[in-house]
XYZ file of C-alpha atoms in Angstrom:
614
model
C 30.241 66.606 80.443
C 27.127 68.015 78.796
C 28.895 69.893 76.436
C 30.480 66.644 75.754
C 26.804 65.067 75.582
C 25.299 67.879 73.344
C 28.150 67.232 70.728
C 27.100 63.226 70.802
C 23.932 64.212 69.365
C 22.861 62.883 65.876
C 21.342 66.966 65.459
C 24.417 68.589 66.235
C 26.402 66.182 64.392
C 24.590 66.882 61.240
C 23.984 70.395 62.030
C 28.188 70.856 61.787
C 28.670 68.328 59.153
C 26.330 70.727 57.027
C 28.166 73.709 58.138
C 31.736 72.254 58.009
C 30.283 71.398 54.206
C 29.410 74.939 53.110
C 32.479 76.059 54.795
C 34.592 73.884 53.023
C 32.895 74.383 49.799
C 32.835 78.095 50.216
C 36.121 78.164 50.910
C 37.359 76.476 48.369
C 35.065 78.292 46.211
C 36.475 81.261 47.810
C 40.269 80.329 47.334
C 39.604 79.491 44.182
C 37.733 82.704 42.972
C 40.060 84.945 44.601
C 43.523 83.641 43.394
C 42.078 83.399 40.136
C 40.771 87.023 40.260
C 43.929 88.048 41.675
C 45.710 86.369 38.847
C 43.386 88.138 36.722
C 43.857 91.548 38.078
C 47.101 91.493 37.993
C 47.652 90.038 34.976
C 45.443 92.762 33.478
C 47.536 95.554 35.090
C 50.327 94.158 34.087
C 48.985 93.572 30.152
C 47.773 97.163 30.749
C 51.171 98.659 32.081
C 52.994 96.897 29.356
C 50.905 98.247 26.477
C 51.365 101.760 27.983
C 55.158 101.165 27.872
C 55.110 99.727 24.310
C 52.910 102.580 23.349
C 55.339 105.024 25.056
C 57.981 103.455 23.237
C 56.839 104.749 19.846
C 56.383 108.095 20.674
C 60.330 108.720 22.360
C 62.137 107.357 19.829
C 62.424 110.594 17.992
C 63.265 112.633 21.019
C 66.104 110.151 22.126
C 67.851 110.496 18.811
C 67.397 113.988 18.677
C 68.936 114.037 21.875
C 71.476 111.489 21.168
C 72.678 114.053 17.502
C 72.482 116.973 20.007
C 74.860 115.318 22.084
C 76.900 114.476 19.026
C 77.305 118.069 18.130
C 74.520 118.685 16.344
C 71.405 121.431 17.284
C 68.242 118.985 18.334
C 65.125 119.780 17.234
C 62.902 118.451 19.884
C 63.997 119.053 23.211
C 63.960 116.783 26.828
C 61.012 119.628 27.606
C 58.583 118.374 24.549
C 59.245 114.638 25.842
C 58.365 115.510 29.813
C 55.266 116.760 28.573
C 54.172 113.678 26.815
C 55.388 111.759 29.108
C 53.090 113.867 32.181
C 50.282 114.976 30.202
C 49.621 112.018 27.053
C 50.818 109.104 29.713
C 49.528 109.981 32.902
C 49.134 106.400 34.893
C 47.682 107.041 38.114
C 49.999 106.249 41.156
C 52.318 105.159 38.206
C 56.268 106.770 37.747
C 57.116 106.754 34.220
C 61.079 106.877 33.280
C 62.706 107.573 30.039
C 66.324 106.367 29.634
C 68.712 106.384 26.772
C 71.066 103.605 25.798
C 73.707 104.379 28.191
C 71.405 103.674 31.340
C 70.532 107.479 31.932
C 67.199 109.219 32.680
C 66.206 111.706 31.084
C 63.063 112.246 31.980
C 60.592 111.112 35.386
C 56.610 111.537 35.438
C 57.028 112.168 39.159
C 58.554 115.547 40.097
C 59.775 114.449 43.625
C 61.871 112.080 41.766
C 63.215 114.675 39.575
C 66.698 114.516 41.213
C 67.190 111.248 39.322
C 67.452 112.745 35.802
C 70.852 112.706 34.494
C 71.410 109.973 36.750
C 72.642 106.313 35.362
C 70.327 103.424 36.738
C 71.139 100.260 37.781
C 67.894 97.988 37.954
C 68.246 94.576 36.769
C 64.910 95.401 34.358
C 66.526 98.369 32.914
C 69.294 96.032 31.838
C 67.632 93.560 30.656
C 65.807 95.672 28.617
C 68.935 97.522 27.245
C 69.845 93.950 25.987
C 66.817 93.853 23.821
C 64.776 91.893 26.160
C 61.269 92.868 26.497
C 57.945 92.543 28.571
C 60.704 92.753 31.720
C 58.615 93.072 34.933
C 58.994 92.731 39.172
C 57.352 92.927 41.468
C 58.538 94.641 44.854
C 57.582 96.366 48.376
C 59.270 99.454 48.922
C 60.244 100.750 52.487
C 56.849 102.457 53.038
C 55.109 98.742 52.687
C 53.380 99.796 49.469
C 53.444 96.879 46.457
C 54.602 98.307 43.390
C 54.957 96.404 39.836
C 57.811 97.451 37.429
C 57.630 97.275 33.763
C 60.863 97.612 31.040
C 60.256 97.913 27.506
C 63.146 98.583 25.033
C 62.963 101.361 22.520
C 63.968 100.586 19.203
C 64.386 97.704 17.191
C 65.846 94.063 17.931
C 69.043 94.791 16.242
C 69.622 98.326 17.659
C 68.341 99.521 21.310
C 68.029 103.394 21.589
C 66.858 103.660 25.271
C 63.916 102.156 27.933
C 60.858 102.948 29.248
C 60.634 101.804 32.860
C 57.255 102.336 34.614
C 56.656 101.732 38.556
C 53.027 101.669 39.241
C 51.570 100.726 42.535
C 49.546 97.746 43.096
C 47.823 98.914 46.560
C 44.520 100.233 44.341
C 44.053 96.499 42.886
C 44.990 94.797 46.163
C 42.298 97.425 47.763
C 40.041 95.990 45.601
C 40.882 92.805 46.409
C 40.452 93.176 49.965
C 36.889 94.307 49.444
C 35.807 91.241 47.347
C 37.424 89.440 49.908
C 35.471 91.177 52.442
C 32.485 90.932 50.609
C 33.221 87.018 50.008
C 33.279 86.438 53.850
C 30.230 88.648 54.430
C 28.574 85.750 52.227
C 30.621 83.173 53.949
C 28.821 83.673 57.094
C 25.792 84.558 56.141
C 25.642 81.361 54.395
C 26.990 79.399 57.049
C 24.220 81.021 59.370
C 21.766 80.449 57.010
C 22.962 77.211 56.826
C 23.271 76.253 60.406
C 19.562 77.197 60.501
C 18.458 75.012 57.668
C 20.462 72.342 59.319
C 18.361 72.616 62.348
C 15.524 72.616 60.727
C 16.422 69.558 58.271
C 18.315 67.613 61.095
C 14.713 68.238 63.545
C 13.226 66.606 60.924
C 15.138 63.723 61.242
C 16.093 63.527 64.459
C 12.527 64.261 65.705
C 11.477 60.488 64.336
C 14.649 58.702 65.494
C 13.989 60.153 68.866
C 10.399 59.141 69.289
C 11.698 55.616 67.862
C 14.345 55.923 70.790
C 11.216 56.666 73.189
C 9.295 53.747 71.337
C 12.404 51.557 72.030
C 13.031 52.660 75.641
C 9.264 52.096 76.742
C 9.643 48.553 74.723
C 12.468 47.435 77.025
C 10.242 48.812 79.812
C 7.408 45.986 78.393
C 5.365 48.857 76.755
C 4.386 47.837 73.566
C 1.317 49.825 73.163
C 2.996 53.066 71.699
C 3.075 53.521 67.904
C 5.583 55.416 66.336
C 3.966 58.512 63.996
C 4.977 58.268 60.356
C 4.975 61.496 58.644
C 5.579 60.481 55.043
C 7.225 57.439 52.988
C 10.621 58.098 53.072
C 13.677 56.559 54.725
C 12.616 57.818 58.303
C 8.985 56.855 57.095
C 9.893 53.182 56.341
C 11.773 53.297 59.182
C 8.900 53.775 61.436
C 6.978 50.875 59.899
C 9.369 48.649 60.175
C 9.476 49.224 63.818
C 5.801 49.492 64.136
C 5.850 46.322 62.720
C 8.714 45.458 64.957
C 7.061 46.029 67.795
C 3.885 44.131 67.061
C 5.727 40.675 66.260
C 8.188 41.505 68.863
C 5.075 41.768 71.162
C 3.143 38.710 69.289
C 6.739 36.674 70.362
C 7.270 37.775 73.708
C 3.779 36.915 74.248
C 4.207 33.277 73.053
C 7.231 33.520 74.857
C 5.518 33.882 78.250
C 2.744 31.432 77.639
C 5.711 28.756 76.523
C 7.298 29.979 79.704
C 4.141 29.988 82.251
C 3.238 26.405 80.468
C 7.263 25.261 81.189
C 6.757 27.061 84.498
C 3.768 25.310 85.347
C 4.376 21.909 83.989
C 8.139 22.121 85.642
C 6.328 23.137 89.436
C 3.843 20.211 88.895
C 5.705 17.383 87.561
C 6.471 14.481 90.351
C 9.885 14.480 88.656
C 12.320 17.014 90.072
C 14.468 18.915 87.385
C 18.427 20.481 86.985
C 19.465 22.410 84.425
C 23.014 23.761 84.227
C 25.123 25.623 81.954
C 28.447 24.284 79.796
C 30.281 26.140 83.283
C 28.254 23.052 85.376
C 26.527 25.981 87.443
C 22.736 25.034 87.958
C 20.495 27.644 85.921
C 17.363 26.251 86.735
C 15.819 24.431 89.616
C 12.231 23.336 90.102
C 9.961 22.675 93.060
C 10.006 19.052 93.217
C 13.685 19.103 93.009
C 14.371 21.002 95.754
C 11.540 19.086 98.336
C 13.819 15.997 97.219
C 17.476 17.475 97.495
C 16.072 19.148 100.863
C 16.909 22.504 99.866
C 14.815 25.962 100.559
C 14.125 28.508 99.338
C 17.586 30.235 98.943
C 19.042 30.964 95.306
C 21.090 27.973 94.360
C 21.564 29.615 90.855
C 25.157 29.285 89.351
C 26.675 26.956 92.265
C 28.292 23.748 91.188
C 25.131 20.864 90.104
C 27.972 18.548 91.572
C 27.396 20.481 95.301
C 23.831 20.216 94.535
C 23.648 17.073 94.397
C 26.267 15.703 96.515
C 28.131 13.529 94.170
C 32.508 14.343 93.376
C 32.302 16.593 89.932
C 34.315 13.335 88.276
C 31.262 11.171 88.489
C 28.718 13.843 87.598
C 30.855 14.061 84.311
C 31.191 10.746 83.858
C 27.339 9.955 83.926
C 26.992 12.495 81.556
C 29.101 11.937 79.177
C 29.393 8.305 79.643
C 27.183 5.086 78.575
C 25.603 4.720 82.239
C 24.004 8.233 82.456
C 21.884 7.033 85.480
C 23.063 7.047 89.141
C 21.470 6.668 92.848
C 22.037 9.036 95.207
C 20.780 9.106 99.074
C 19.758 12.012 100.546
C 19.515 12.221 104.262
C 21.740 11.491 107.227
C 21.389 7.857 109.501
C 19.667 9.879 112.044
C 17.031 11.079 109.539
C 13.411 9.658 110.061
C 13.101 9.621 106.502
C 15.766 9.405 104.141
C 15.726 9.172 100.306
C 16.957 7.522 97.780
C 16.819 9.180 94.365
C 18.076 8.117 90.773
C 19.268 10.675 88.507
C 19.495 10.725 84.832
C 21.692 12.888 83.549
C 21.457 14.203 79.715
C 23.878 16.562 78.093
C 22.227 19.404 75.687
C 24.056 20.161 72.309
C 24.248 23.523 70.585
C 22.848 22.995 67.102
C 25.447 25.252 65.577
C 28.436 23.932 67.124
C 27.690 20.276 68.101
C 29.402 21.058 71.582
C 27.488 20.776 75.115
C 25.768 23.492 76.168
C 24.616 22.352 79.459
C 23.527 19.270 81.025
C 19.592 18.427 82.384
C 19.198 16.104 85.557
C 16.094 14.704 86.099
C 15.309 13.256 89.754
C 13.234 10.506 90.569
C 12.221 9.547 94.134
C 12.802 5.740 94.044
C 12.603 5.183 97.907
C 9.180 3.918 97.752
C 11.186 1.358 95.043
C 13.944 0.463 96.904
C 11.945 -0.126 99.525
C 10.017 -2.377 97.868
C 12.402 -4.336 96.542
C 13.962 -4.273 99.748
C 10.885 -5.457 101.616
C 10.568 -7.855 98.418
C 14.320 -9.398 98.901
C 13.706 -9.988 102.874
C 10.154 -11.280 102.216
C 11.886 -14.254 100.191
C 14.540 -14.663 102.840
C 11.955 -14.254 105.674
C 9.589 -16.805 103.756
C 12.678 -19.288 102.979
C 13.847 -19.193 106.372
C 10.703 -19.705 108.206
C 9.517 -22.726 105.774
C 13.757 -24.176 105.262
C 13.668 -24.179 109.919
C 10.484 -26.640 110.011
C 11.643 -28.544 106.745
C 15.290 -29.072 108.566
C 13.343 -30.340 111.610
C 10.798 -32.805 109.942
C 13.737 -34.213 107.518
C 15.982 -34.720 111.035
C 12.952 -36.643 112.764
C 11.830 -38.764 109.368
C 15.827 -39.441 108.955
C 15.680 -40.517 112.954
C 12.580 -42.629 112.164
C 13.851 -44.042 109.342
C 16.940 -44.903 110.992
C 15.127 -47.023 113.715
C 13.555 -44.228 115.880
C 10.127 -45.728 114.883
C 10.346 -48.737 116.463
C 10.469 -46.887 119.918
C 7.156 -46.211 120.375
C 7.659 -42.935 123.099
C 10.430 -41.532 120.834
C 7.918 -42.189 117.357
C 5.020 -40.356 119.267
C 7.042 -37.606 120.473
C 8.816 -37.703 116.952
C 5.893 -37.383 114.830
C 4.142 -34.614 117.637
C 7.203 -32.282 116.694
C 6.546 -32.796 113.236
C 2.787 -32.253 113.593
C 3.578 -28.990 115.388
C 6.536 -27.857 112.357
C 3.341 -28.807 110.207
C 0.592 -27.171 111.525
C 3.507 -23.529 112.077
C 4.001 -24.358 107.801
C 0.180 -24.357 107.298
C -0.372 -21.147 109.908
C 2.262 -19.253 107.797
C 1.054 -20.521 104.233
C -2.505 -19.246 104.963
C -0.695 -15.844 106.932
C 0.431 -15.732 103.058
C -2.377 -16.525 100.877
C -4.415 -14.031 103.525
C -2.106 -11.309 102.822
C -1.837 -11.712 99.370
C -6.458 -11.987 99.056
C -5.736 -8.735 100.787
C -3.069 -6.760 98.728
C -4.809 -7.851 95.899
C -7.898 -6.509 97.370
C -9.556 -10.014 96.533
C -10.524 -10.692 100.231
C -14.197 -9.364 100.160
C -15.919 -7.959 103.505
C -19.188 -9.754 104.455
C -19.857 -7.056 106.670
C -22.591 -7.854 109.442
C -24.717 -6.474 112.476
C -22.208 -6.745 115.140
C -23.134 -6.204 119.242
C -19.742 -4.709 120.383
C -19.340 -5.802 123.831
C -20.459 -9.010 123.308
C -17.445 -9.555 120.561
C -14.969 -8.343 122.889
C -16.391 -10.639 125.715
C -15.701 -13.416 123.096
C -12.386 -12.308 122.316
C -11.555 -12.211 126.178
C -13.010 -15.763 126.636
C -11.212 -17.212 123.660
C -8.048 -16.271 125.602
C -9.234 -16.926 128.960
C -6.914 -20.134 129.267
C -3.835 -18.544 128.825
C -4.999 -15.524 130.616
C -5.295 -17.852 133.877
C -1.851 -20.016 132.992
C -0.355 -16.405 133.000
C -2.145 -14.760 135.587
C -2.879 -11.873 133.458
C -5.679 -9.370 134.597
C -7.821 -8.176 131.603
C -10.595 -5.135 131.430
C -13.219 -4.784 128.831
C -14.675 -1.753 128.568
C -17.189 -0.034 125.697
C -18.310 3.130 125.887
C -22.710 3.139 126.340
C -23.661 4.679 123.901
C -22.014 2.417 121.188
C -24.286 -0.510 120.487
C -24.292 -2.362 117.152
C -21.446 -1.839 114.649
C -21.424 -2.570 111.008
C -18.229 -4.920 110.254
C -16.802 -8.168 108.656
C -16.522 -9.832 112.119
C -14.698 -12.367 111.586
C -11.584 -9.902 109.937
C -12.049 -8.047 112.915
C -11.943 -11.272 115.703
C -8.840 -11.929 113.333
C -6.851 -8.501 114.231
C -8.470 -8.624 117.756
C -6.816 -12.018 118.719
C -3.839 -10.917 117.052
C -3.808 -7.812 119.096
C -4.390 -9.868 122.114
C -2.241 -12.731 121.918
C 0.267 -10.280 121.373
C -0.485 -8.308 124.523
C -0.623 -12.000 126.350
C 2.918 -13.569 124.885
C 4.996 -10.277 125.654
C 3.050 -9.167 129.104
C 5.287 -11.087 132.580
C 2.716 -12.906 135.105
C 0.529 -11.046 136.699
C 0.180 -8.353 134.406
C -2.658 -6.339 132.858
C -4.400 -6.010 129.609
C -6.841 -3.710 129.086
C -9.725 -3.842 126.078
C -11.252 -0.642 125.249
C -13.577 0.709 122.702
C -15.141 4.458 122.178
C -16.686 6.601 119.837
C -14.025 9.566 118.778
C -16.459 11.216 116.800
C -20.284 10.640 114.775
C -18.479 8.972 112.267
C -15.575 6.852 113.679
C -14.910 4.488 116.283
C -11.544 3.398 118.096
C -10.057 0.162 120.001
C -7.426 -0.082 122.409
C -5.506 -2.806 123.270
C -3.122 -2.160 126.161
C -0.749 -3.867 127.921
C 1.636 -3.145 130.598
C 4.438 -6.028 129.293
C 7.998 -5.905 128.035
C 7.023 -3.087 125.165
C 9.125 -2.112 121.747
C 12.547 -0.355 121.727
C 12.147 2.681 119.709
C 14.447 1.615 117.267
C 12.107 -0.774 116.151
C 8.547 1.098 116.255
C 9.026 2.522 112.676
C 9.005 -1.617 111.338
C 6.635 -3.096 113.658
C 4.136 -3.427 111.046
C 6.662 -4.723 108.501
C 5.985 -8.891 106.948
C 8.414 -11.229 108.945
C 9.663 -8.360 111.208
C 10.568 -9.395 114.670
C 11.788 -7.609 117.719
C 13.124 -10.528 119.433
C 13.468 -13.094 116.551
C 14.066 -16.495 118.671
C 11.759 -15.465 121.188
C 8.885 -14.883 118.681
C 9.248 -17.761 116.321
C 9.555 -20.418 120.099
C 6.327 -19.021 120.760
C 4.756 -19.880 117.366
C 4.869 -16.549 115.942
C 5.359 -16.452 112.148
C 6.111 -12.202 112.128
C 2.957 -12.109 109.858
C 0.534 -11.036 112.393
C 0.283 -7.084 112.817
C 0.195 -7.085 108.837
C -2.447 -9.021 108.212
C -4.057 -6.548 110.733
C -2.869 -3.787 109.054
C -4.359 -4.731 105.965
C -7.597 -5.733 107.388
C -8.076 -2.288 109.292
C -7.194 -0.582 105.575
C -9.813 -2.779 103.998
C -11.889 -1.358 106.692
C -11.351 2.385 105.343
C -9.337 2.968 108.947
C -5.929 3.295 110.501
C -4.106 1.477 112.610
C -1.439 2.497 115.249
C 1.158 1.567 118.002
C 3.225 3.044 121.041
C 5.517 1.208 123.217
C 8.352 2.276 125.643
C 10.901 -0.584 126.189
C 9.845 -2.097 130.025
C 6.341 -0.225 130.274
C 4.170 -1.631 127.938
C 2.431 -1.549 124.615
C -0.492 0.604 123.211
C -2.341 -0.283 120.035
C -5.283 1.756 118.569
C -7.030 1.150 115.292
C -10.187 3.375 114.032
C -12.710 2.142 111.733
C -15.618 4.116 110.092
C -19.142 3.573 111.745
C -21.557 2.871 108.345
C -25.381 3.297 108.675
C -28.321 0.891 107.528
C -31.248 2.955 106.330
C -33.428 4.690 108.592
C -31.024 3.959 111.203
C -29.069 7.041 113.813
C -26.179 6.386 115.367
């Protein structure tokens, strides 16, 4: 595997591409040079063995006619002797054979005595023959049985229209293939040397530029590591220089963006974590890709990755809907989050709007934005039973004083009982109309924070005595027990006393309607700290089912709804008190178990006049 690695290299690569490029070129250099020499050579021996037979050839034509009369009958004057000496001495080829035949295909003479057994002889070769026929420059080559390369050369003696004889030379070609061989070795001496020479240049050129492509590589690999402070070194202005710049410069705008990349991102980051709104994004898959905080308080999830599930799951709607709010005309939907045994469930309303991709006009995703709209809902809620509450309780006394005017007009008034008792019914529905009209109008001075406090000096006990007196009639009619008790060291109290007799008697009357005869109610009031001060108001009556403690402060809410509107009740008391004990600056509270009895506590801030300690 590493050699496999090494030969990956850029260095390597380049290093064999050089040598693979000499080597080619040399060898085809090479091939080149040495067939053409070769050609050369032998074309020069051959030119050379051919004008030593055509030179040959006009020295024996004497001696073959001579020889040729002699055979006729006639006494020759030059013998076969005189022509074996100028064929040995005058045409001595080295490593050469030199044959002299007449016409009829005989030799009569050799250059080489251990061929001398062939004089006399007739020859067959196909050159010999040819040449016989008046063809010249015959030649062949061939390898005899000892391996040696020989070349053969056939010249005719005599002229084109008569042919007297041959000469036939065999020379061997070993010397000039000898030769050969050494250029040859000589050639690939050179070869490699130059390849080794060449194979170190490559190093040396390919360091050069694989040195800066590897410190780029570096530069690159500490970039994707967030290390932008390295600069790659430029060594001059070439390629490899330019190069380097450009990633030099790279890396500084790559840095300047990633930078105002992560200050878009910590200002998306921070706005997305703060805003009251809470945030989906998903992908063209539907698989949420990003979540904020206030999303997840309202969908009630932690802090496990939610990344890449279904947005449908998410948010608890079928996948058919989520689509359809997307990509339909109502893109806003409600969804409730929380089961019916949760103390506080939501409602939220999502709008849902698809992203495009600029390049394709196709969705890329789809951002749901949450908003908690149970505060809302509630609202409207409270604002749809308020005009119920408020028609019902005025329509009831309406219905009654339209029955008894329709009873007087119908002759009722002239029976004087029935008229009194008549009109005392409608003088009660009356008087229950006003109560509730100015419950209203007090409630409304109050939300609008018009009511103003005229807050006073205020002796404690003595305006819980009060309160206790004001009730004392009923108190004895129900033969109900009631304690007042303040703690000593709470004297005067800085308050709007007549707000506070207001939630007091509500408190109380309260206590008195739902507390059986001969119960107990029980007025307390203590300092809880420097700076605040509580009451109690306790009773020991029928108390609150549990269900009901969590709307007990609510406008026109009733436990027992017959039982509270019979005794005058208009459902508008404990919220008036609320609101008083909030224009205070305090808090107000209740507990009740069903059958035991009822606890209410409100707190109010103690306020100083100058120079005074409490």
């Amino acid at each position: 595997m590493k050699g496999m690695k090494l030969f990956q290299t850029i260095q390597i690569r380049l290093i064999i591409i050089y040598v693979l490029l000499i080597l080619i070129a040399m060898q085809l250099i090479g091939v080149y040079f040495v067939r053409a020499m070769e050609r050369s050579f032998i074309d020069n021996f051959s030119a050379s063995l051919n004008s030593q037979a055509r030179l040959l050839t006009e020295f024996v034509p004497d001696f073959l006619t001579e020889n040729q009369d002699a055979a006729a009958g006639q006494e020759g004057k030059k013998s076969i002797a005189d022509l074996n000496v100028i064929v040995n001495s005058l045409f001595d080829i080295s490593a050469a054979e030199i044959q002299i035949i007449d016409a009829n295909g005989f030799v009569l003479s050799t250059s080489l005595q251990s061929n001398s057994a062939r004089v006399g002889q007739k020859t067959t070769q196909a050159e010999v023959i040819s040449a016989l026929q008046g063809i010249r420059d015959n030649e062949s080559e061939f390898i005899d049985t000892n391996g040696e390369r020989k070349k053969i050369v056939a010249q005719p003696v005599g002229n084109d229209s008569k042919v007297i004889g041959v000469v036939y030379i065999v020379a061997s070609m070993e010397p000039l293939y000898k030769t050969m061989n050494g250029i040859n070795q000589i050639f690939l001496t050179g070869t490699i040397f130059a390849l080794i020479l060449t194979a170190g240049l490559g190093v040396i050129l390919s360091h050069t530029i694989t040195n800066p492509i590897k410190e780029i590589t570096k530069q690159a690999t500490a970039m994707a590591e967030g290390n932008f402070n390295q600069v790659v070194r430029v060594k001059g202005p070439d390629e490899i220089g330019q190069l380097g710049n450009a990633f030099n410069y790279m890396t500084d705008r790559l840095k300047e963006a990633l930078a105002l990349n992560e200050e878009e991102k910590e200002k998306l980051s921070s706005i997305l974590s703060n805003m009251n709104d809470g945030v989906i994004a998903s992908d063209d898959q539907g698989k949420v890709i990003v979540i904020n905080r206030r999303a997840r308080q309202m969908l009630r999830i932690g802090n496990e990755d939610i990344r890449y599930q279904e947005v449908w799951e998410i948010l608890g709607m079928p996948r058919e809907a989520v689509e359809s709010h997307t990509h339909g005309q109502q893109q806003i939907a409600l969804i409730h989050v929380g089961d019916d045994d949760d103390d506080e469930p939501v409602t939220l309303r999502i709008m849902f709007t698809p992203i495009y991709r600029r390049d394709k006009g196709t969705d890329a995703g789809t951002i749901a934005v949450l908003q908690d709209v149970t505060e809302q809902e509630k609202l409207e809620q409270a604002r749809r039973e308020f005009v119920a509450n408020v028609s019902h309780e005025l329509r009831t006394p309406l219905t009654t004083i339209k029955s008894y005017l329709e009873a007087l007009d119908d002759g009722a008034v002239e029976d004087k009982v029935l008229a009194h008792r008549f009109v005392g019914v409608m003088r009660n529905e009356t008087e229950r109309m006003i109560r509730l009209v100015n419950d209203l109008l007090h409630l409304s001075r109050l939300d609008s924070r018009k009511a103003q406090l005229s807050k006073v000096r205020t002796h404690l006990p003595e305006m819980l005595e009060e309160v206790a007196d004001r009730f004392s009639f009923q108190l004895q009619q129900k033969n109900i027990q009631i304690a007042i008790s303040v703690d000593a060291e709470i004297g005067e109290v800085k308050l709007d006393r007549d707000q506070i007799d207001q939630v007091l008697d509500n408190l109380v009357s309260n206590a008195i309607k739902y507390t059986s005869e001969g119960g107990f109610i029980q007025i307390h009031s203590k300092k809880i700290d420097p700076n605040w001060i509580e009451f109690l108001v306790q009773d020991n009556g029928i108390g609150i089912p549990k269900k009901d403690l969590t709307r007990i402060f609510d406008r026109f809410y009733r436990v027992d709804k017959g039982r509270s509107r019979s005794m005058g009740g208009t459902g508008l008391g404990l919220s008036i008190a609320r609101e008083i004990v909030k224009a205070h600056g305090g808090l107000i509270a209740l507990d009740s178990e069903y059958n035991k009895g009822t606890k209410v506590t409100f707190t109010l801030p103690l306020q100083k006049w100058e120079g005074e300690t409490i």
